């Protein structure tokens, strides 16, 4: 299941953010980085099909402006009281019998419950506050070192303009219980028969402190001779780029989670941007997967082995991504040890220069992996090592195809064979889907499609397709 924190955020935004203006915070540990006025950078994601990631830079806007003074208080809306309680149970059974050939029978049940009660408020910085700040304060000179680094890298900088914050401490409890039983009887000279049963219970409790941010709204910050929070930016507008003529200031470049506000991808490097639907996703991923064909079977094996080691390690993946981005800018990468060194060796020539086409594909994969949970990455590592990714790939593809258009909530029925040998929530293929927030419904293979799952599920499909291609190489 998704983390208890992620589930609470998702359920809350369904009620309080119908316009999908807010970006959910994915980790409680990073919540403090998304307070109003905090500065953020956007990590590359490489595709329009999954959402960009924002990361705090440990600065607020007062740290880059002078004179140094506290920011004005944000305007508060609320409080909102949100209580969410879920209690459900699913049960099914199957029996197979043939005259004179024996009997097999089994049954399974799953129950789950969760409860959370929250008091929330929405903090926002209105346009008039930005107007006043811009008139009163100028960019600090010399600028902080982190701004110089971002300028050299050509990275954009964002500022938090809205934040959904808890007003009281919240305790979230979720429980899951799974039970199963089976029996068999085989008519032989000794008449063999047997039976078995088991259960698994799991309870999680987390405490979300008062003042934690659950979701936020970022805006583009531009810096030239002066600074601005941008209203209707040209798509080419950059934080450190030259000012655009006819450019309107004092507003927000808002990143919606809906289809109208996706960030432009690096499609220019791969031809025209695909349509943002199931066919477009297939075409985009197939184009990347085709680029892996230039690798020999031996190099595919080495790359596969290195990825198996780093997939479960978020820090290793982030470090690999930074090395590849730096390598593309500088033209070469320094030697590395361990699985990261193996991966870099597969992507570079003897003189240390990266093969750009292969590096872009791996960066695309890393961007998709960053959209997944730790559990999903661990299962992908297991599937890559055992070459058991084809069934999950078919399952995820079937869900995405049948749920089109992705913006509508709707039921999706699935063939049971896609889930492996049994229709069970223990199956790895199902767990991959469950981590995206899709839950089992009814006695048959059936899910209720949630539009919020689209980005993560598209990223999962891309990962499965690319890793499957590596697994096919001999």
Short mmCIF file of C-alpha atoms in Angstrom, two decimals:
data_model
loop_
_atom_site.label_atom_id
_atom_site.label_comp_id
_atom_site.label_asym_id
_atom_site.label_seq_id
_atom_site.Cartn_x
_atom_site.Cartn_y
_atom_site.Cartn_z
CA UNK A 1 0.00 0.00 0.00
CA UNK A 2 1.12 3.62 -0.39
CA UNK A 3 2.57 5.11 2.81
CA UNK A 4 0.00 6.17 5.39
CA UNK A 5 1.10 9.79 4.89
CA UNK A 6 0.66 9.61 1.11
CA UNK A 7 -2.80 8.06 1.50
CA UNK A 8 -3.92 10.80 3.88
CA UNK A 9 -2.67 13.51 1.50
CA UNK A 10 -4.40 11.88 -1.46
CA UNK A 11 -7.74 11.55 0.34
CA UNK A 12 -7.58 15.11 1.66
CA UNK A 13 -6.88 16.64 -1.75
CA UNK A 14 -9.83 14.77 -3.27
CA UNK A 15 -12.08 16.78 -0.95
CA UNK A 16 -10.29 20.13 -0.69
CA UNK A 17 -8.57 20.57 -4.07
CA UNK A 18 -11.11 19.81 -6.78
CA UNK A 19 -9.27 22.15 -9.17
CA UNK A 20 -6.05 20.15 -8.74
CA UNK A 21 -3.99 23.25 -8.13
CA UNK A 22 -1.90 21.80 -5.29
CA UNK A 23 1.07 19.46 -5.56
CA UNK A 24 1.00 16.69 -2.92
CA UNK A 25 3.95 16.31 -0.58
CA UNK A 26 5.19 12.74 -0.94
CA UNK A 27 7.20 12.39 2.25
CA UNK A 28 6.55 13.59 5.79
CA UNK A 29 10.29 14.05 6.26
CA UNK A 30 10.37 16.70 3.51
CA UNK A 31 7.22 18.52 4.64
CA UNK A 32 9.02 21.49 6.21
CA UNK A 33 10.59 22.41 2.85
CA UNK A 34 7.23 23.51 1.38
CA UNK A 35 6.15 26.31 3.73
CA UNK A 36 5.00 29.57 2.08
CA UNK A 37 7.93 31.61 0.71
CA UNK A 38 10.25 28.56 0.61
CA UNK A 39 12.39 28.22 -2.53
CA UNK A 40 12.34 25.05 -4.62
CA UNK A 41 13.97 23.51 -7.64
CA UNK A 42 12.21 21.16 -10.03
CA UNK A 43 13.94 17.87 -10.68
CA UNK A 44 13.80 16.71 -14.32
CA UNK A 45 11.25 13.99 -15.05
CA UNK A 46 11.80 13.59 -18.80
CA UNK A 47 8.15 13.14 -19.75
CA UNK A 48 4.79 14.89 -19.82
CA UNK A 49 3.16 11.70 -18.54
CA UNK A 50 4.30 11.95 -14.93
CA UNK A 51 4.51 14.94 -12.66
CA UNK A 52 7.76 16.84 -11.99
CA UNK A 53 9.36 16.53 -8.58
CA UNK A 54 10.05 19.58 -6.46
CA UNK A 55 12.83 19.73 -3.91
CA UNK A 56 13.58 22.35 -1.28
CA UNK A 57 16.89 24.22 -1.39
CA UNK A 58 16.85 25.14 2.35
CA UNK A 59 16.25 28.84 1.57
CA UNK A 60 13.26 31.15 1.73
CA UNK A 61 12.78 34.26 -0.36
CA UNK A 62 14.08 36.49 2.47
CA UNK A 63 17.48 34.76 2.13
CA UNK A 64 17.95 36.16 -1.39
CA UNK A 65 16.51 39.66 -0.81
CA UNK A 66 17.62 42.75 1.09
CA UNK A 67 16.98 44.43 3.42
CA UNK A 68 16.76 41.32 5.58
CA UNK A 69 13.37 41.16 7.30
CA UNK A 70 10.73 38.51 7.98
CA UNK A 71 8.25 37.87 5.18
CA UNK A 72 4.68 39.15 5.66
CA UNK A 73 2.28 36.63 7.17
CA UNK A 74 0.45 34.46 4.67
CA UNK A 75 -3.32 34.78 4.44
CA UNK A 76 -5.10 31.90 6.16
CA UNK A 77 -8.28 30.22 4.95
CA UNK A 78 -10.06 27.70 7.13
CA UNK A 79 -9.89 25.87 9.42
CA UNK A 80 -11.14 22.77 7.65
CA UNK A 81 -11.98 19.64 9.65
CA UNK A 82 -11.40 16.44 7.70
CA UNK A 83 -12.30 13.01 9.08
CA UNK A 84 -11.62 9.92 7.00
CA UNK A 85 -12.53 6.39 8.13
CA UNK A 86 -12.54 3.27 5.95
CA UNK A 87 -13.56 -0.25 6.94
CA UNK A 88 -14.03 -3.05 4.41
CA UNK A 89 -13.78 -6.78 3.85
CA UNK A 90 -13.51 -8.90 0.69
CA UNK A 91 -13.93 -12.66 0.53
CA UNK A 92 -13.84 -15.28 -2.23
CA UNK A 93 -13.53 -18.99 -2.76
CA UNK A 94 -12.89 -21.47 -5.56
CA UNK A 95 -13.38 -25.22 -5.91
CA UNK A 96 -12.25 -27.58 -8.68
CA UNK A 97 -13.38 -31.18 -8.91
CA UNK A 98 -13.31 -33.86 -11.59
CA UNK A 99 -14.93 -37.29 -11.25
CA UNK A 100 -12.35 -39.80 -10.16
CA UNK A 101 -9.48 -37.27 -10.32
CA UNK A 102 -9.67 -35.55 -6.95
CA UNK A 103 -10.71 -32.20 -5.58
CA UNK A 104 -9.01 -28.86 -4.93
CA UNK A 105 -10.57 -26.01 -2.97
CA UNK A 106 -9.39 -22.68 -1.59
CA UNK A 107 -10.71 -19.50 -0.07
CA UNK A 108 -9.27 -16.12 0.81
CA UNK A 109 -10.38 -13.01 2.63
CA UNK A 110 -8.95 -9.53 3.05
CA UNK A 111 -10.04 -6.78 5.41
CA UNK A 112 -8.65 -3.30 5.87
CA UNK A 113 -9.45 -0.22 7.89
CA UNK A 114 -7.97 3.23 8.36
CA UNK A 115 -8.82 6.32 10.35
CA UNK A 116 -7.60 9.92 10.41
CA UNK A 117 -9.06 13.14 11.79
CA UNK A 118 -7.42 16.41 10.82
CA UNK A 119 -7.78 20.14 11.29
CA UNK A 120 -6.26 21.98 8.32
CA UNK A 121 -5.83 25.48 6.98
CA UNK A 122 -4.80 26.84 3.59
CA UNK A 123 -2.05 29.48 3.65
CA UNK A 124 -1.57 31.71 0.61
CA UNK A 125 0.54 34.71 -0.42
CA UNK A 126 -1.78 37.08 -2.37
CA UNK A 127 -0.58 39.05 -5.42
CA UNK A 128 -0.63 42.33 -3.48
CA UNK A 129 1.98 40.92 -1.07
CA UNK A 130 4.33 40.09 -3.92
CA UNK A 131 3.80 43.60 -5.32
CA UNK A 132 4.74 45.17 -2.01
CA UNK A 133 7.78 42.93 -1.54
CA UNK A 134 9.07 43.72 -5.01
CA UNK A 135 8.81 47.46 -4.35
CA UNK A 136 10.53 47.24 -0.98
CA UNK A 137 13.32 44.70 -1.52
CA UNK A 138 16.02 44.00 -4.07
CA UNK A 139 18.14 40.99 -4.84
CA UNK A 140 20.96 40.43 -2.37
CA UNK A 141 24.49 41.17 -3.59
CA UNK A 142 26.59 39.14 -3.77
CA UNK A 143 24.03 36.44 -4.41
CA UNK A 144 24.08 33.25 -2.30
CA UNK A 145 26.31 30.45 -3.55
CA UNK A 146 23.42 28.12 -4.29
CA UNK A 147 21.98 30.70 -6.71
CA UNK A 148 25.31 30.88 -8.50
CA UNK A 149 25.28 27.10 -8.84
CA UNK A 150 21.74 27.10 -10.21
CA UNK A 151 22.63 29.87 -12.63
CA UNK A 152 25.59 27.88 -13.97
CA UNK A 153 23.40 24.79 -14.34
CA UNK A 154 20.58 26.68 -16.04
CA UNK A 155 18.09 25.46 -13.42
CA UNK A 156 14.83 27.21 -12.62
CA UNK A 157 13.88 28.38 -9.14
CA UNK A 158 10.36 28.35 -7.69
CA UNK A 159 8.67 29.82 -4.64
CA UNK A 160 5.78 28.36 -2.61
CA UNK A 161 2.70 30.57 -2.89
CA UNK A 162 0.12 28.30 -1.21
CA UNK A 163 0.37 25.52 1.34
CA UNK A 164 -2.13 23.17 3.01
CA UNK A 165 -1.01 22.87 6.65
CA UNK A 166 -2.12 20.84 9.67
CA UNK A 167 -3.27 22.86 12.68
CA UNK A 168 -3.14 20.02 15.17
CA UNK A 169 -1.16 16.84 15.61
CA UNK A 170 -2.70 14.01 13.58
CA UNK A 171 -2.49 10.31 14.34
CA UNK A 172 -3.15 8.04 11.37
CA UNK A 173 -3.84 4.35 11.92
CA UNK A 174 -4.28 1.75 9.18
CA UNK A 175 -4.69 -2.01 9.53
CA UNK A 176 -4.75 -4.88 7.06
CA UNK A 177 -5.60 -8.51 7.64
CA UNK A 178 -5.36 -11.32 5.10
CA UNK A 179 -6.52 -14.89 5.57
CA UNK A 180 -6.39 -17.96 3.38
CA UNK A 181 -7.24 -21.64 3.55
CA UNK A 182 -7.16 -24.60 1.17
CA UNK A 183 -7.68 -28.34 1.00
CA UNK A 184 -7.13 -31.16 -1.47
CA UNK A 185 -8.10 -34.79 -1.90
CA UNK A 186 -6.51 -37.17 -4.42
CA UNK A 187 -8.04 -40.62 -4.94
CA UNK A 188 -5.14 -43.08 -5.01
CA UNK A 189 -4.60 -46.47 -3.45
CA UNK A 190 -4.05 -44.60 -0.16
CA UNK A 191 -6.41 -41.59 -0.79
CA UNK A 192 -4.20 -38.57 -0.14
CA UNK A 193 -5.80 -35.50 1.42
CA UNK A 194 -4.65 -32.40 3.23
CA UNK A 195 -5.55 -28.89 4.26
CA UNK A 196 -3.88 -25.67 5.38
CA UNK A 197 -4.65 -22.16 6.50
CA UNK A 198 -2.89 -18.97 7.48
CA UNK A 199 -3.28 -15.27 8.13
CA UNK A 200 -1.26 -12.06 8.06
CA UNK A 201 -2.04 -8.90 10.04
CA UNK A 202 -0.37 -5.52 9.57
CA UNK A 203 -1.00 -2.36 11.58
CA UNK A 204 0.62 1.02 10.95
CA UNK A 205 0.38 4.16 13.05
CA UNK A 206 2.09 7.46 12.22
CA UNK A 207 1.90 10.87 13.84
CA UNK A 208 1.83 13.96 11.63
CA UNK A 209 2.99 16.94 13.72
CA UNK A 210 1.08 20.20 13.86
CA UNK A 211 2.35 22.62 11.21
CA UNK A 212 3.16 19.92 8.65
CA UNK A 213 2.59 20.77 4.99
CA UNK A 214 0.49 18.25 3.04
CA UNK A 215 0.39 20.00 -0.35
CA UNK A 216 1.67 23.20 -1.93
CA UNK A 217 1.50 25.43 -4.99
CA UNK A 218 4.77 26.57 -6.66
CA UNK A 219 5.36 29.63 -8.84
CA UNK A 220 8.27 30.48 -11.14
CA UNK A 221 10.72 33.06 -9.82
CA UNK A 222 12.70 35.12 -12.34
CA UNK A 223 15.90 37.06 -11.68
CA UNK A 224 17.55 39.65 -13.89
CA UNK A 225 18.29 43.20 -12.86
CA UNK A 226 15.23 42.75 -10.65
CA UNK A 227 13.12 39.81 -9.48
CA UNK A 228 9.55 38.80 -10.29
CA UNK A 229 6.98 36.15 -9.53
CA UNK A 230 5.61 35.38 -12.97
CA UNK A 231 1.94 35.69 -14.02
CA UNK A 232 1.57 34.55 -17.63
CA UNK A 233 5.07 33.42 -18.57
CA UNK A 234 6.29 32.58 -21.99
CA UNK A 235 7.02 28.84 -22.01
CA UNK A 236 10.67 29.68 -22.64
CA UNK A 237 10.89 31.92 -19.58
CA UNK A 238 13.71 30.92 -17.22
CA UNK A 239 14.74 32.02 -13.77
CA UNK A 240 18.10 33.30 -14.96
CA UNK A 241 17.25 33.92 -18.61
CA UNK A 242 17.01 37.34 -20.32
CA UNK A 243 13.66 39.15 -19.87
CA UNK A 244 11.04 38.63 -22.55
CA UNK A 245 9.44 41.58 -24.36
CA UNK A 246 5.74 42.01 -23.81
CA UNK A 247 6.04 39.91 -20.68
CA UNK A 248 3.40 40.29 -17.95
CA UNK A 249 4.64 40.14 -14.36
CA UNK A 250 3.29 39.89 -10.83
CA UNK A 251 1.52 36.58 -10.96
CA UNK A 252 1.96 32.88 -10.91
CA UNK A 253 3.10 30.06 -13.14
CA UNK A 254 0.93 27.41 -11.50
CA UNK A 255 1.57 23.69 -11.95
CA UNK A 256 -1.75 21.86 -12.01
CA UNK A 257 -1.99 18.14 -11.59
CA UNK A 258 -4.61 18.00 -14.32
CA UNK A 259 -3.93 17.61 -18.02
CA UNK A 260 -3.90 21.36 -18.67
CA UNK A 261 -0.81 22.16 -16.64
CA UNK A 262 1.79 19.52 -17.42
CA UNK A 263 5.35 20.59 -17.86
CA UNK A 264 6.87 20.50 -21.31
CA UNK A 265 9.13 17.47 -21.71
CA UNK A 266 12.41 16.99 -23.52
CA UNK A 267 10.49 15.76 -26.55
CA UNK A 268 12.45 18.08 -28.83
CA UNK A 269 15.39 15.73 -28.50
CA UNK A 270 13.22 12.84 -29.66
CA UNK A 271 11.04 14.46 -32.31
CA UNK A 272 7.59 15.97 -31.88
CA UNK A 273 5.82 15.62 -28.52
CA UNK A 274 3.42 12.65 -28.39
CA UNK A 275 -0.27 12.99 -27.66
CA UNK A 276 -0.86 12.76 -23.91
CA UNK A 277 -2.88 9.55 -24.01
CA UNK A 278 -2.29 5.80 -23.95
CA UNK A 279 -1.10 5.68 -27.57
CA UNK A 280 1.20 8.63 -26.95
CA UNK A 281 2.72 6.96 -23.90
CA UNK A 282 3.29 3.74 -25.84
CA UNK A 283 4.99 5.63 -28.66
CA UNK A 284 7.22 7.61 -26.29
CA UNK A 285 8.34 4.55 -24.32
CA UNK A 286 8.83 2.45 -27.47
CA UNK A 287 11.13 5.14 -28.90
CA UNK A 288 13.31 5.02 -25.79
CA UNK A 289 13.32 1.23 -25.63
CA UNK A 290 14.39 1.05 -29.29
CA UNK A 291 17.51 3.06 -28.42
CA UNK A 292 18.71 0.22 -26.17
CA UNK A 293 19.18 -1.98 -29.24
CA UNK A 294 22.64 -0.50 -29.83
CA UNK A 295 23.87 -2.27 -26.68
CA UNK A 296 25.44 -5.69 -27.11
CA UNK A 297 24.11 -8.64 -25.12
CA UNK A 298 27.13 -8.46 -22.82
CA UNK A 299 26.66 -4.76 -22.09
CA UNK A 300 22.92 -5.31 -21.52
CA UNK A 301 23.80 -7.96 -18.95
CA UNK A 302 26.24 -5.64 -17.18
CA UNK A 303 23.76 -2.76 -17.19
CA UNK A 304 21.04 -5.07 -15.89
CA UNK A 305 23.28 -6.27 -13.04
CA UNK A 306 24.20 -2.72 -12.04
CA UNK A 307 20.57 -1.60 -12.05
CA UNK A 308 19.49 -4.56 -9.90
CA UNK A 309 21.86 -3.26 -7.22
CA UNK A 310 20.90 0.42 -7.32
CA UNK A 311 17.13 0.19 -7.93
CA UNK A 312 16.21 -0.25 -4.23
CA UNK A 313 18.56 2.58 -3.16
CA UNK A 314 17.03 6.04 -3.61
CA UNK A 315 20.28 7.87 -2.78
CA UNK A 316 22.25 5.75 -5.26
CA UNK A 317 19.71 6.52 -7.99
CA UNK A 318 19.87 10.24 -7.23
CA UNK A 319 23.67 10.17 -7.25
CA UNK A 320 23.70 8.32 -10.58
CA UNK A 321 21.31 10.89 -12.06
CA UNK A 322 23.53 13.78 -10.94
CA UNK A 323 26.65 12.10 -12.38
CA UNK A 324 24.98 11.57 -15.75
CA UNK A 325 23.68 15.15 -15.91
CA UNK A 326 27.10 16.51 -15.03
CA UNK A 327 28.69 14.15 -17.55
CA UNK A 328 26.47 15.44 -20.35
CA UNK A 329 27.37 19.03 -19.49
CA UNK A 330 31.11 18.48 -19.10
CA UNK A 331 31.56 15.77 -21.73
CA UNK A 332 32.92 13.02 -19.48
CA UNK A 333 32.37 11.30 -16.11
CA UNK A 334 35.02 10.46 -13.51
CA UNK A 335 35.60 6.75 -12.73
CA UNK A 336 33.30 5.27 -10.09
CA UNK A 337 33.32 2.02 -8.16
CA UNK A 338 30.56 -0.47 -7.41
CA UNK A 339 27.30 -0.85 -9.34
CA UNK A 340 27.26 2.86 -10.29
CA UNK A 341 30.67 2.41 -11.90
CA UNK A 342 29.36 -0.62 -13.82
CA UNK A 343 26.41 1.39 -15.15
CA UNK A 344 28.62 4.31 -16.16
CA UNK A 345 30.98 1.90 -17.91
CA UNK A 346 28.11 0.66 -20.06
CA UNK A 347 27.23 4.22 -21.08
CA UNK A 348 30.68 5.66 -21.79
CA UNK A 349 33.52 5.23 -24.25
CA UNK A 350 37.07 4.25 -23.32
CA UNK A 351 38.06 7.93 -22.92
CA UNK A 352 35.27 8.58 -20.39
CA UNK A 353 32.92 10.39 -22.77
CA UNK A 354 29.27 9.44 -22.36
CA UNK A 355 27.30 8.01 -25.28
CA UNK A 356 24.65 10.72 -25.35
CA UNK A 357 21.78 8.65 -26.78
CA UNK A 358 22.17 5.88 -24.19
CA UNK A 359 22.65 8.38 -21.37
CA UNK A 360 19.42 10.20 -22.26
CA UNK A 361 17.55 6.87 -22.16
CA UNK A 362 18.92 6.01 -18.72
CA UNK A 363 18.09 9.53 -17.46
CA UNK A 364 14.55 9.00 -18.76
CA UNK A 365 14.40 5.73 -16.81
CA UNK A 366 15.77 7.41 -13.67
CA UNK A 367 13.15 10.16 -13.95
CA UNK A 368 10.42 7.52 -14.11
CA UNK A 369 11.90 5.57 -11.19
CA UNK A 370 11.87 8.72 -9.06
CA UNK A 371 8.08 8.84 -9.39
CA UNK A 372 7.75 5.37 -7.80
CA UNK A 373 7.71 4.23 -4.19
CA UNK A 374 10.49 2.33 -2.42
CA UNK A 375 8.33 -0.81 -2.52
CA UNK A 376 7.84 -0.53 -6.27
CA UNK A 377 11.54 -0.04 -6.93
CA UNK A 378 12.35 -3.06 -4.77
CA UNK A 379 9.89 -5.22 -6.72
CA UNK A 380 11.31 -3.97 -10.02
CA UNK A 381 14.79 -4.99 -8.87
CA UNK A 382 13.49 -8.47 -8.02
CA UNK A 383 11.64 -8.72 -11.34
CA UNK A 384 14.67 -7.56 -13.32
CA UNK A 385 16.92 -10.10 -11.61
CA UNK A 386 14.47 -12.97 -12.14
CA UNK A 387 13.32 -11.70 -15.56
CA UNK A 388 9.73 -11.70 -14.34
CA UNK A 389 8.58 -8.30 -15.63
CA UNK A 390 6.46 -9.27 -18.62
CA UNK A 391 3.31 -10.12 -16.66
CA UNK A 392 3.38 -6.86 -14.62
CA UNK A 393 4.02 -4.95 -17.87
CA UNK A 394 0.91 -6.49 -19.46
CA UNK A 395 -1.13 -5.78 -16.33
CA UNK A 396 -0.13 -2.12 -16.08
CA UNK A 397 -0.64 -1.63 -19.82
CA UNK A 398 -4.12 -3.15 -19.58
CA UNK A 399 -5.09 -0.81 -16.73
CA UNK A 400 -3.85 2.28 -18.60
CA UNK A 401 -5.56 1.26 -21.83
CA UNK A 402 -8.93 0.45 -20.25
CA UNK A 403 -8.96 3.54 -18.01
CA UNK A 404 -8.68 5.94 -20.97
CA UNK A 405 -9.61 8.79 -20.74
CA UNK A 406 -7.53 9.04 -17.58
CA UNK A 407 -9.36 12.09 -16.23
CA UNK A 408 -12.53 10.11 -15.36
CA UNK A 409 -13.13 7.85 -12.37
CA UNK A 410 -14.38 4.53 -13.69
CA UNK A 411 -14.30 0.78 -12.99
CA UNK A 412 -11.66 -1.30 -14.78
CA UNK A 413 -12.10 -5.07 -15.07
CA UNK A 414 -9.04 -7.24 -15.69
CA UNK A 415 -8.43 -10.79 -16.88
CA UNK A 416 -7.34 -12.87 -13.88
CA UNK A 417 -4.41 -14.40 -15.79
CA UNK A 418 -2.68 -11.03 -15.85
CA UNK A 419 -2.11 -11.27 -12.12
CA UNK A 420 -0.13 -14.49 -12.30
CA UNK A 421 -1.01 -17.88 -10.92
CA UNK A 422 -3.65 -16.59 -8.52
CA UNK A 423 -5.86 -13.57 -7.97
CA UNK A 424 -4.24 -12.44 -4.75
CA UNK A 425 -3.19 -9.15 -3.23
CA UNK A 426 0.09 -10.85 -2.33
CA UNK A 427 1.06 -11.11 -6.01
CA UNK A 428 3.98 -8.76 -6.84
CA UNK A 429 2.20 -7.54 -9.97
CA UNK A 430 -0.80 -6.46 -7.94
CA UNK A 431 1.38 -4.81 -5.29
CA UNK A 432 2.92 -2.62 -7.99
CA UNK A 433 -0.58 -1.34 -8.81
CA UNK A 434 -1.65 -1.08 -5.20
CA UNK A 435 1.26 1.28 -4.50
CA UNK A 436 -0.24 3.67 -7.08
CA UNK A 437 -3.42 3.91 -5.00
CA UNK A 438 -5.55 1.42 -6.97
CA UNK A 439 -7.47 -0.92 -4.69
CA UNK A 440 -9.07 -4.31 -5.28
CA UNK A 441 -12.85 -4.11 -5.65
CA UNK A 442 -15.35 -6.99 -5.61
CA UNK A 443 -14.79 -10.72 -5.93
CA UNK A 444 -13.48 -10.54 -9.52
CA UNK A 445 -10.29 -8.85 -10.78
CA UNK A 446 -11.62 -5.30 -10.69
CA UNK A 447 -10.23 -1.88 -9.75
CA UNK A 448 -11.71 1.57 -9.47
CA UNK A 449 -9.60 3.94 -11.57
CA UNK A 450 -8.45 7.11 -9.80
CA UNK A 451 -7.16 9.95 -12.04
CA UNK A 452 -4.50 10.80 -9.43
CA UNK A 453 -2.85 7.43 -10.13
CA UNK A 454 -2.12 8.28 -13.77
CA UNK A 455 1.30 9.90 -13.37
CA UNK A 456 2.76 7.19 -11.17
CA UNK A 457 1.23 4.41 -13.26
CA UNK A 458 2.62 5.89 -16.50
CA UNK A 459 6.05 6.06 -14.89
CA UNK A 460 5.67 2.45 -13.76
CA UNK A 461 4.79 1.38 -17.31
CA UNK A 462 7.89 3.14 -18.67
CA UNK A 463 10.12 1.45 -16.10
CA UNK A 464 8.67 -1.99 -16.80
CA UNK A 465 9.00 -1.57 -20.57
CA UNK A 466 12.61 -0.41 -20.47
CA UNK A 467 13.74 -2.93 -17.86
CA UNK A 468 11.94 -5.72 -19.74
CA UNK A 469 13.88 -4.82 -22.87
CA UNK A 470 17.13 -5.19 -20.92
CA UNK A 471 15.92 -8.51 -19.54
CA UNK A 472 15.25 -9.85 -23.03
CA UNK A 473 18.86 -9.42 -24.13
CA UNK A 474 20.97 -12.54 -23.99
#
